[in-house]
Amino acid sequence: MKSTLVFTFFCILTIQLAHTQENKYQKVVSKHFKNLYKISDDLYRAEQPSKKGFKELEALGIRQ
C-alpha cells in the first residue's frame, strides 16, 4: 500500500513537472528554424543556424 502511494505521488509529480516546463518557453515562428524558442528576455535556444538563420536572428535583434 505504501509503495503504491509513493509510486502514484511520483507519477503525478513527474507529469506536473513536465507540464510546467513545457509552458515556460515561447516558440518563435521562423522561416529558417524548426526549433527556435525564447527561454527568457536574454536567452533563446535553437538548432545550429545557417547563414540565412544568422541573418534572421540579427533582424530579430538577437546577437552573440
XYZ file of C-alpha atoms in Angstrom:
64
model
C 0.000 0.000 0.000
C 2.736 2.436 0.973
C 4.790 1.703 -2.150
C 1.703 2.197 -4.341
C 1.060 5.565 -2.738
C 4.679 6.660 -3.218
C 4.644 5.493 -6.838
C 1.379 7.359 -7.535
C 2.737 10.537 -5.951
C 5.923 10.237 -8.031
C 3.912 9.826 -11.255
C 1.736 12.851 -10.510
C 4.777 14.954 -9.641
C 6.580 13.914 -12.834
C 3.594 14.744 -15.034
C 3.135 18.107 -13.328
C 6.816 18.967 -13.706
C 6.800 18.068 -17.415
C 3.689 20.166 -17.984
C 5.162 23.139 -16.121
C 8.411 23.059 -18.094
C 6.528 22.822 -21.372
C 4.797 26.148 -20.777
C 7.943 28.112 -19.909
C 9.223 28.507 -23.445
C 7.704 30.553 -26.258
C 8.055 29.136 -29.756
C 9.309 31.781 -32.170
C 7.820 31.464 -35.656
C 10.715 31.357 -38.063
C 11.355 30.777 -41.722
C 14.824 29.302 -41.212
C 14.445 27.452 -37.890
C 12.346 24.420 -36.986
C 13.300 24.688 -33.339
C 13.596 28.307 -32.136
C 12.355 29.090 -28.630
C 12.557 32.129 -26.370
C 13.559 30.956 -22.904
C 13.778 34.425 -21.312
C 14.285 38.018 -22.440
C 18.011 37.342 -22.839
C 18.113 33.661 -23.805
C 16.986 31.751 -26.908
C 17.545 28.156 -27.956
C 17.633 26.649 -31.441
C 19.491 24.305 -33.717
C 22.707 25.422 -35.430
C 21.760 28.361 -37.683
C 22.588 28.574 -41.365
C 23.842 31.818 -42.910
C 20.222 32.820 -43.544
C 19.376 31.819 -39.991
C 22.076 34.123 -38.612
C 20.654 36.985 -40.680
C 17.167 36.256 -39.360
C 18.434 36.253 -35.766
C 20.175 39.556 -36.368
C 16.942 41.034 -37.767
C 15.149 39.898 -34.589
C 17.743 41.737 -32.501
C 19.422 38.549 -31.301
C 23.210 38.626 -31.353
C 26.069 36.566 -29.990
